[in-house]
Coordinates of C-alpha atoms and ligand atoms in Angstrom, one line a residue:
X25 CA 0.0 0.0 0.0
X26 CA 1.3 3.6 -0.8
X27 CA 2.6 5.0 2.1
X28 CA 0.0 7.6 2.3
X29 CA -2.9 5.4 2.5
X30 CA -1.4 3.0 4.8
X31 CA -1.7 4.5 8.4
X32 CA -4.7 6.6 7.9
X33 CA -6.9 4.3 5.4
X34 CA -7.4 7.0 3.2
X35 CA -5.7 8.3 -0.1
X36 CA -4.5 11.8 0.2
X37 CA -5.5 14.5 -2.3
X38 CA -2.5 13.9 -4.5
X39 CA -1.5 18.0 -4.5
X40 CA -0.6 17.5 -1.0
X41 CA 3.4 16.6 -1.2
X42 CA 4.7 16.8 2.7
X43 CA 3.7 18.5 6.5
X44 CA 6.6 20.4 7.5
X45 CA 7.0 21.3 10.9
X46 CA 7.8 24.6 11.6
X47 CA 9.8 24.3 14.6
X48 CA 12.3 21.9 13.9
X49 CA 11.9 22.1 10.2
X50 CA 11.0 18.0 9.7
X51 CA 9.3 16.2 6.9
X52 CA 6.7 14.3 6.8
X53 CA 5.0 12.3 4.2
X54 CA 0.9 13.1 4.7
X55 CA 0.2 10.0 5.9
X56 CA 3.1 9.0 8.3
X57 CA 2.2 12.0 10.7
X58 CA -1.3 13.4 12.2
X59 CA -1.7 16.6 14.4
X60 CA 1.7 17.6 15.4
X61 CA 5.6 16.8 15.0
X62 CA 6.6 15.3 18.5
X63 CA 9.8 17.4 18.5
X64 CA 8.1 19.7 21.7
X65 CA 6.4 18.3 24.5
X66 CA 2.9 18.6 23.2
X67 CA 1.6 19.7 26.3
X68 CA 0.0 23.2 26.9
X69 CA 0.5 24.6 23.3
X70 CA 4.1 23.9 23.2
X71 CA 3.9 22.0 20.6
X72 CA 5.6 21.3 16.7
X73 CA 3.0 22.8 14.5
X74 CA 2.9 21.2 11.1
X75 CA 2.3 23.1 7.7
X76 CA 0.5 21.4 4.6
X77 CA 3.1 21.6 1.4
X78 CA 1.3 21.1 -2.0
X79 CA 2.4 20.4 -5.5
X80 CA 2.3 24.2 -7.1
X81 CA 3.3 23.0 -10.3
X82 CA 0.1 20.4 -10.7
X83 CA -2.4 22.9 -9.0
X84 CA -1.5 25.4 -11.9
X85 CA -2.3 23.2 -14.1
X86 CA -5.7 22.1 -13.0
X87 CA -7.2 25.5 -11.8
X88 CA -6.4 29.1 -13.0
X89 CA -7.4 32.5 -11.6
X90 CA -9.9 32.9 -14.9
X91 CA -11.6 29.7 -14.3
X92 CA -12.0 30.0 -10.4
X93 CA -14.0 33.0 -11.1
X94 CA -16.1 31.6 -14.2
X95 CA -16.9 28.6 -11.6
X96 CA -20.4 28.6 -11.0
X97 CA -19.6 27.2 -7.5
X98 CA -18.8 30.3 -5.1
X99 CA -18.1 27.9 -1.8
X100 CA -14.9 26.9 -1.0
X101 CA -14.9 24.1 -3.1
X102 CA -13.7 25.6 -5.9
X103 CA -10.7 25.8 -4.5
X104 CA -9.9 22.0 -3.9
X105 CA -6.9 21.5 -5.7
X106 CA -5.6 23.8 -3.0
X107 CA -7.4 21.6 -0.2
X108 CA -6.1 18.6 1.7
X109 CA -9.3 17.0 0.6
X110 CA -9.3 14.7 -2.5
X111 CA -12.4 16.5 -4.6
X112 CA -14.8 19.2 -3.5
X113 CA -17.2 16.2 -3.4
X114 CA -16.1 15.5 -0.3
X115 CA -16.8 18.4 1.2
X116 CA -20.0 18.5 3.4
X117 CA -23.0 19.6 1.8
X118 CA -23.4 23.0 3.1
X119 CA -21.7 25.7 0.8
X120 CA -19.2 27.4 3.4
X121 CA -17.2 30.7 2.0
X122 CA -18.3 32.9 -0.9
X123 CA -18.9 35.4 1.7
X124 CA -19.3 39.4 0.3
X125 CA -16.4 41.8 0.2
X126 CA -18.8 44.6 0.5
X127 CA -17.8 48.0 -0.6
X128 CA -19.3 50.0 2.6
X129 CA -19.4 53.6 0.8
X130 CA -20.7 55.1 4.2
X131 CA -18.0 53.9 6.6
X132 CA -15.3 54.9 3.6
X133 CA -17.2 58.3 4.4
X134 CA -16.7 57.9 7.9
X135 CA -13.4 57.1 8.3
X136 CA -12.0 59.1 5.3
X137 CA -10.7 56.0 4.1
X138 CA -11.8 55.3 0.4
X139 CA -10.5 52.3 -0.5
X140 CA -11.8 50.4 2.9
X141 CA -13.6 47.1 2.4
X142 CA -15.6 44.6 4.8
X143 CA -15.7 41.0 4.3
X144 CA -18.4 39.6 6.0
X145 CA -17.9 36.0 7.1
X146 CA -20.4 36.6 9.5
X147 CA -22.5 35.0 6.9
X148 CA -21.3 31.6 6.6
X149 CA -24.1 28.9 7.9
X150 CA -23.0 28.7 11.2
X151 CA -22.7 32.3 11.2
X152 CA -18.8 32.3 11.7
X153 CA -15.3 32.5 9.9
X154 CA -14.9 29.0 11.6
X155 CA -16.9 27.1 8.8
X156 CA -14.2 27.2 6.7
X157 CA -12.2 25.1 8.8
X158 CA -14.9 22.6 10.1
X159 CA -15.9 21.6 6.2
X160 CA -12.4 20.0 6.1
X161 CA -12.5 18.8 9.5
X162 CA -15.5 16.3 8.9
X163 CA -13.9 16.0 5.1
X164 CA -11.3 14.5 6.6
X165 CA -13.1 12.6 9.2
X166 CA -15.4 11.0 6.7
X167 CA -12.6 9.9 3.6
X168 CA -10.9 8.1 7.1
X169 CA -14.5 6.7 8.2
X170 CA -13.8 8.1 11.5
X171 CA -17.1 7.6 13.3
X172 CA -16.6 10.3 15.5
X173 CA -15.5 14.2 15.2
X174 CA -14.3 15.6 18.6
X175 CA -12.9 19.3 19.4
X176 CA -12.8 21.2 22.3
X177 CA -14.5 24.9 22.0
X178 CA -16.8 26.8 24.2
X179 CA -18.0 28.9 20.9
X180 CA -18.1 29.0 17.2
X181 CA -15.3 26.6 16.1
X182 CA -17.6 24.3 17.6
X183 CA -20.8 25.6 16.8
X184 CA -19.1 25.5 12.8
X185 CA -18.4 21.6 13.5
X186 CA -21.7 21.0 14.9
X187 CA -23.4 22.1 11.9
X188 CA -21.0 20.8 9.1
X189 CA -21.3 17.8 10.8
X190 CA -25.1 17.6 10.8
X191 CA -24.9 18.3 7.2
X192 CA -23.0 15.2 6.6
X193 CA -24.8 13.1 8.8
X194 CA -21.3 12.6 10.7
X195 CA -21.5 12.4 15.0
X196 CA -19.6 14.7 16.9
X197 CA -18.5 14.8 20.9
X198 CA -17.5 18.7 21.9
X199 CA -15.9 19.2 25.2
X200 CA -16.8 22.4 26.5
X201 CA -15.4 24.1 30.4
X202 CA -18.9 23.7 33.0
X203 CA -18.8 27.8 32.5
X204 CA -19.5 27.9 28.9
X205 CA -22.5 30.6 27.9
X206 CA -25.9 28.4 28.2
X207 CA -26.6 29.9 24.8
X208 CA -23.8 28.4 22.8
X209 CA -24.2 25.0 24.4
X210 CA -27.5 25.2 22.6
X211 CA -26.6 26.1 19.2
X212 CA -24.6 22.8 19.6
X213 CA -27.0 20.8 21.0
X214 CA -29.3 21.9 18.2
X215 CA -27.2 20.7 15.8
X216 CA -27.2 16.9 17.4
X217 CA -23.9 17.2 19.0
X218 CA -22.8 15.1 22.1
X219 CA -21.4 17.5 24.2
X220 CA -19.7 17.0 27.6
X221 CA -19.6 19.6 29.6
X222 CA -16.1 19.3 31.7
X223 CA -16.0 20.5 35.4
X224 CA -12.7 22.3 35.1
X225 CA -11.2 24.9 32.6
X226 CA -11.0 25.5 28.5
X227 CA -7.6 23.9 29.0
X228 CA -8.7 21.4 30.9
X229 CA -11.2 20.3 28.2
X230 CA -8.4 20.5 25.0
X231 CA -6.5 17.9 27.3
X232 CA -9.5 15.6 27.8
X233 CA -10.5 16.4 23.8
X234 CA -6.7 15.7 23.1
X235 CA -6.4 12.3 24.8
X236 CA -9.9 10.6 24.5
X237 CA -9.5 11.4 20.5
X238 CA -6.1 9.4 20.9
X239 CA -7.9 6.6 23.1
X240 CA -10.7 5.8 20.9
X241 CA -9.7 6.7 17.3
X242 CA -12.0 9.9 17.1
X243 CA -11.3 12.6 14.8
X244 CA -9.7 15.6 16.4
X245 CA -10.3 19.3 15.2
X246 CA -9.2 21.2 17.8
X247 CA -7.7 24.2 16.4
X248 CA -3.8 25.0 16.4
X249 CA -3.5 21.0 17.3
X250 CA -5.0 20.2 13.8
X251 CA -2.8 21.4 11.0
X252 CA -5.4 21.1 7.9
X253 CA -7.8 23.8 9.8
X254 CA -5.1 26.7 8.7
X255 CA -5.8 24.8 4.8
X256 CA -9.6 26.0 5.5
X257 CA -9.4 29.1 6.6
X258 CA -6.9 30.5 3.5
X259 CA -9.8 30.1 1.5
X260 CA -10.9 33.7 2.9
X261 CA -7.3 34.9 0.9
X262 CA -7.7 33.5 -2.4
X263 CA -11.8 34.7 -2.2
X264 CA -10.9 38.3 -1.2
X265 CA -8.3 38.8 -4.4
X266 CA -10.9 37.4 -6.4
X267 CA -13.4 40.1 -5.5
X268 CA -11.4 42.3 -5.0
X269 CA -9.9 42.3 -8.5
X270 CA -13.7 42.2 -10.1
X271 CA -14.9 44.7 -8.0
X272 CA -12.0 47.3 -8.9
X273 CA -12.3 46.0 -12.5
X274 CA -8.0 44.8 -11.9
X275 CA -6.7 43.8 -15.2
X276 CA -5.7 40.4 -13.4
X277 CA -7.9 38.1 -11.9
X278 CA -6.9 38.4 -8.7
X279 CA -5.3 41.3 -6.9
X280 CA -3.9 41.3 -3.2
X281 CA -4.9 44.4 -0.8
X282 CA -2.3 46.4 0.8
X283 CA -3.5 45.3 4.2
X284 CA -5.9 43.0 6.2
X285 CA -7.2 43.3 9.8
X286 CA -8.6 40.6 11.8
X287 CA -9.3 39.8 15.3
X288 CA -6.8 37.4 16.8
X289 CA -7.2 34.7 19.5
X290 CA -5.5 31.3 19.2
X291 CA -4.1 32.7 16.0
X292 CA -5.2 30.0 13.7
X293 CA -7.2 32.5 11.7
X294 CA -4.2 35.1 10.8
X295 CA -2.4 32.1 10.1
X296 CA -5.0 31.2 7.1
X297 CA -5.0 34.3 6.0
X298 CA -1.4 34.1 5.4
X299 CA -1.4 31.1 3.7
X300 CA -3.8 31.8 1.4
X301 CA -1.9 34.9 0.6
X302 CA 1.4 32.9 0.3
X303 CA -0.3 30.3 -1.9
X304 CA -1.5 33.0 -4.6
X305 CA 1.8 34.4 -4.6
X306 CA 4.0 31.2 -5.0
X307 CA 1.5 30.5 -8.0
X308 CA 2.2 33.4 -9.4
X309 CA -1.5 34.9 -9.2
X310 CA -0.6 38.1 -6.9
X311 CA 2.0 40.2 -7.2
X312 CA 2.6 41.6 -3.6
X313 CA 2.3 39.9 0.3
X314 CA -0.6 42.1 2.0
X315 CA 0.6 43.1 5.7
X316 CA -1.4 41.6 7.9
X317 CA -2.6 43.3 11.3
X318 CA -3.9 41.0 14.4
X319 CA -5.9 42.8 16.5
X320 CA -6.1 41.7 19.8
X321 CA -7.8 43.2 23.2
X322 CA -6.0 44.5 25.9
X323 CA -7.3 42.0 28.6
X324 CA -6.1 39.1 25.8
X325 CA -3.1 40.1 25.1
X326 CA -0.9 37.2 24.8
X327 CA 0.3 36.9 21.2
X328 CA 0.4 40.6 20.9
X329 CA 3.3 40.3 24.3
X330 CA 5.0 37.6 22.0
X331 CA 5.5 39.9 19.2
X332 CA 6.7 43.1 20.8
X333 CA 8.8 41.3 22.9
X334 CA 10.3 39.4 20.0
X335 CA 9.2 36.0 21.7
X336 CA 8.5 32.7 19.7
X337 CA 6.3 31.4 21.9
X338 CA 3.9 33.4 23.9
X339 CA 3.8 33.9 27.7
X340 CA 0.1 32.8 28.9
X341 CA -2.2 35.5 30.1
X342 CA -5.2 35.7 32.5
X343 CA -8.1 36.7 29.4
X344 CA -11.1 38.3 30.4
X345 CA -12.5 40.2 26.9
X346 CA -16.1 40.3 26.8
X347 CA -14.9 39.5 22.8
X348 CA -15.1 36.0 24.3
X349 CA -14.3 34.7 20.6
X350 CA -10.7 36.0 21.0
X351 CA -10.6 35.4 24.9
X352 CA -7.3 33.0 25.0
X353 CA -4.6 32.6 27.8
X354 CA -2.3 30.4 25.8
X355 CA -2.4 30.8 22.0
X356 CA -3.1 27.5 20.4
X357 CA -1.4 28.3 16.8
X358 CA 1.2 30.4 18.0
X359 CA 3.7 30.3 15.5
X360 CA 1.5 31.0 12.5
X361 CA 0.2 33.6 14.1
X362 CA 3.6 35.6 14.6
X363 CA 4.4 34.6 11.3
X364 CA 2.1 36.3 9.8
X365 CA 3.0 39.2 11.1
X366 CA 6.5 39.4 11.4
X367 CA 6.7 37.9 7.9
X368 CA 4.5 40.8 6.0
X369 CA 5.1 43.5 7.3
X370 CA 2.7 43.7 9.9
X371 CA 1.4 44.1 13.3
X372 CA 0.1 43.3 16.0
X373 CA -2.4 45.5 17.9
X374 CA -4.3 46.2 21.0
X375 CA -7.4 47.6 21.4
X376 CA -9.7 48.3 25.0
X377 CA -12.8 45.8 25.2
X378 CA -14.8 50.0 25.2
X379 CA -13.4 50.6 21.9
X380 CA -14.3 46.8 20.8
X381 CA -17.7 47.0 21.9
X382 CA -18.6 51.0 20.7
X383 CA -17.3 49.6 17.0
X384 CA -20.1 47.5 16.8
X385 CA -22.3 50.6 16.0
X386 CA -20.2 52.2 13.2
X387 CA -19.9 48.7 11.5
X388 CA -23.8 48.3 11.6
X389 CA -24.9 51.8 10.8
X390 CA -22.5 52.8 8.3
X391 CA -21.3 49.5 7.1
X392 CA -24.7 47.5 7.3
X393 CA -22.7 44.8 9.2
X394 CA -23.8 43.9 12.5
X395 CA -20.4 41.9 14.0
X396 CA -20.1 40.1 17.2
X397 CA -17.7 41.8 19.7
X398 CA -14.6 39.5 18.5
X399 CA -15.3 40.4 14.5
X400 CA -15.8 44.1 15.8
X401 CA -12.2 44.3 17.1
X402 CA -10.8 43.7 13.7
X403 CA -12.7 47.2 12.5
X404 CA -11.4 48.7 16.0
X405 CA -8.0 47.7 15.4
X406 CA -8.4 49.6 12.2
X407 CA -9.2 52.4 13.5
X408 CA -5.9 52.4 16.2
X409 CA -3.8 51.8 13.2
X410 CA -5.2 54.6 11.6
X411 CA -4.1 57.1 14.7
X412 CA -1.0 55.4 14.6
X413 CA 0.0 56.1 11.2
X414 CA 0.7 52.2 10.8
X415 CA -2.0 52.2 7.5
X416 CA -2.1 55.0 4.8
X417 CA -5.2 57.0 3.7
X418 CA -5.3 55.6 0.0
X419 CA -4.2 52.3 0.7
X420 CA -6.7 49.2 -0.1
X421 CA -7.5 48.3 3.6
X422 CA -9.9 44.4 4.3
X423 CA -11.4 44.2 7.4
X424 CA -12.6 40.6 8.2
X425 CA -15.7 40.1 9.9
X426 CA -15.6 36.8 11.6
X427 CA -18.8 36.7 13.5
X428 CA -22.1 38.0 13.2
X429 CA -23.6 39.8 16.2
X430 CA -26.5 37.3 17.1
X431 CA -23.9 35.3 18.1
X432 CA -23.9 38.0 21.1
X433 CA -26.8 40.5 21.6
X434 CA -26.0 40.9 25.0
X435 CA -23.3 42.5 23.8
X436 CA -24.9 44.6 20.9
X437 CA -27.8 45.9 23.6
X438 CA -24.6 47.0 25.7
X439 CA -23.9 49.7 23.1
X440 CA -27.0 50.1 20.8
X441 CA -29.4 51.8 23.9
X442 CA -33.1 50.4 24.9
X443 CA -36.2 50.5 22.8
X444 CA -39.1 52.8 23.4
X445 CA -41.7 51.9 25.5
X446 CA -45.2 53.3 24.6
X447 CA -48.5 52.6 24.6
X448 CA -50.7 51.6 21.5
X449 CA -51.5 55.0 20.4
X450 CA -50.7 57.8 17.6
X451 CA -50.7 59.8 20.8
X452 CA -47.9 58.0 22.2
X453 CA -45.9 58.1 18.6
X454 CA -46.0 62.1 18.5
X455 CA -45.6 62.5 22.1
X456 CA -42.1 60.8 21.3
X457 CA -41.6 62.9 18.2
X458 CA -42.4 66.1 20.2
X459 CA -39.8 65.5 22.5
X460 CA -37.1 64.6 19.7
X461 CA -36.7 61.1 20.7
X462 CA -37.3 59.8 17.4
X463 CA -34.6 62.2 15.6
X464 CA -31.5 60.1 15.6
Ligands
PLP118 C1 -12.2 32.1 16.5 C2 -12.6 33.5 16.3 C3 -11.6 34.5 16.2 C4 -10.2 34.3 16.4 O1 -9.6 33.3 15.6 P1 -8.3 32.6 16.1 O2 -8.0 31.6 15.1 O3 -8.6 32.0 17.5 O4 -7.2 33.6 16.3 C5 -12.1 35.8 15.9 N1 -13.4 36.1 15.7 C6 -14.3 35.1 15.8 C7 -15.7 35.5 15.6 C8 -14.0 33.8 16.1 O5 -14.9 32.9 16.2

């Protein structure tokens, strides 16, 4: 049996040539290796992250800029040559990506930025960025007939599982920490999900995740652990020069911003985006690396530490953002995540949870986006950058959204004010109009 089918069962997608791992630089055939090279400890998040390699040279000569945009399919699976999956068969059947670069024409009024665009991944199906990752997770899962898809989350990642899974008709077990929000335990309970709630912490429930996976053959997705989630979440690169080339009417196909903002956590996210980016250039397709900004609160700042103080591997933190999406005391994709910083050009920065939440309203009422807290930080991070001279005024700016805001109205009704009460009457209507409440 070819060595890449032998351990796993399954036949690789044959673009995918090695996993590399980028701390101690080792090779690994795809299927002699799993989650991570065991050159660290693997405990905590010390561990030796792996990075997918493909076959350039084939991909550019089964897909080309001109036919991904002529492809009637807008999901992700367009992109499969460019996916450890073997065909975008195989994907779930749920369209994840193809989410808007909108064009915001108010906010580029508002912040005197005029070539500022918003892509909305708040409008994938389980209303999160994290889709993109979870339609290769259960890909995966199912080519290697694993019967079970495990990950610990307390929010969206596994929300995003949940319902990729329930497309597919594939179970799932989620660990989530006692603590977790009652309301996202239902979204996953909705979905059919198992989940076990662990009396301890988020850390506590990776570990669990992390060795009942091991014990009992399950699939594990849990993010910076799992090296083919970064491979779903580039798909947000290679869809935003796309638009962005149609909508500016580029001569290319494709056409790369000058800079991207997004709201970082565990960092798995900024890592994607730099892949994609890293892809399009390698093929040829762009002609310039964006720099790419992480924004990251100030009461989770841990991979934000890392970078200023010139650290590969971040110093845990006790988070407490009310962006709970990016809430993280030990950064589970770490070295990605500086990567894709240091390597472009960019950086990291911080941002109060006031500033994070009051974004929400400028995003909504000039931008028609209504974010969660965690995909509002990327737009506040923009707007530190812009007082500290880190972004030009003409330059072609993306801000991610990576959550919409019903994944949080607590939040929202924090900084959007109460409704008015009134009685059933015309009276009550221009009694309120009298007294100029209905002037905004
Ligand atoms: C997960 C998440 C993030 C952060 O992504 P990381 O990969 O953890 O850095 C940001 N925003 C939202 C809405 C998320 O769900």
């Amino acid at each position: 049996m070819d060595q890449r089918s032998a351990r796993f069962g399954f036949v690789e997608s044959r673009f995918v040539k090695t996993l590399r791992c980028l701390r101690c630089g080792q090779q690994y055939a795809p299927g002699a290796i799993e989650y991570v090279c065991p050159c660290r400890s693997n405990r905590g998040s010390d561990w030796g992250t792996l990075d997918v390699e493909y076959d350039y040279a084939a991909i550019a000569q089964t897909i080309t800029p001109e036919r991904l945009r002529l492809d009637a399919d807008t999901s992700i699976g367009r992109f499969w040559p460019l996916l450890p999956i073997s065909g975008r068969q195989s994907l779930p059947p749920l369209p994840v990506g193809g989410t808007p670069l909108l064009s915001v024409p108010r906010l580029r009024l508002e912040t005197g930025l005029p070539n500022l665009w918003i892509k909305d991944d708040g409008r994938n199906p389980s209303a999160s960025f994290k889709d993109r990752a979870s339609a290769i997770a259960v890909a995966r899962a199912q080519a290697e007939s694993r019967p079970i898809v495990a990950t610990a989350s307390t929010g969206n990642a596994a929300a995003a599982l949940a319902a990729l899974a329930a497309a597919a008709g594939q179970r799932t077990v989620i660990f989530v920490p006692r603590s977790a929000p009652p309301a996202k335990i239902a979204q996953l309970l909705v979905y059919g999900s198992i989940v076990l709630a662990v009396n301890g912490s988020y850390d506590d429930a990776f570990d669990l995740c992390t060795e009942a996976c091991l014990e009992f053959g399950w699939y594990n997705r849990s993010t910076g652990y799992n090296p083919y989630m970064t491979e779903g979440k580039k798909t947000v690169s290679y869809e935003i020069a796309l638009q962005l080339a149609e909508q500016t009417e580029a001569k290319a196909p494709m056409k790369a911003p000058d800079a991207v903002f997004v709201s970082v956590g565990d960092g798995c996210i900024i890592g994607g985006v730099h892949k994609g980016f890293k892809d399009l250039l390698t093929l040829g397709w762009i002609d310039r690396m964006p720099r790419l900004f992480g924004v990251q609160s100030t009461r989770s700042p841990a991979l934000y530490n890392a970078w200023r103080s010139g650290a590969e591997i971040p110093e845990p933190v006790r988070s407490a953002t009310r962006a709970d999406s990016i809430s993280v005391d030990a950064p589970r994709d770490p070295v990605k995540a500086l990567n894709a910083v240091r390597q472009t050009g960019g950086a990291f920065v911080l941002v109060e949870d006031e500033a994070i939440l009051q974004a929400i309203l400028p995003l909504a009422q000039f931008g028609a986006v209504f974010a969660e807290p965690a995909g509002a930080a990327a737009y506040a991070g923009l707007l530190q950058a812009c007082r500290d001279g880190s972004v030009h005024k003409d330059e072609t700016i993306v801000v991610i959204n990576t959550g919409s805001g019903l994944k949080d109205v607590r939040a929202a009704m924090e900084v959007a004010g109460a409704a008015h009460a009134i009685e059933p009457s015309l009276a009550a209507v221009r009694n309120l109009l009298e007294q100029g409440a209905l002037s905004t």
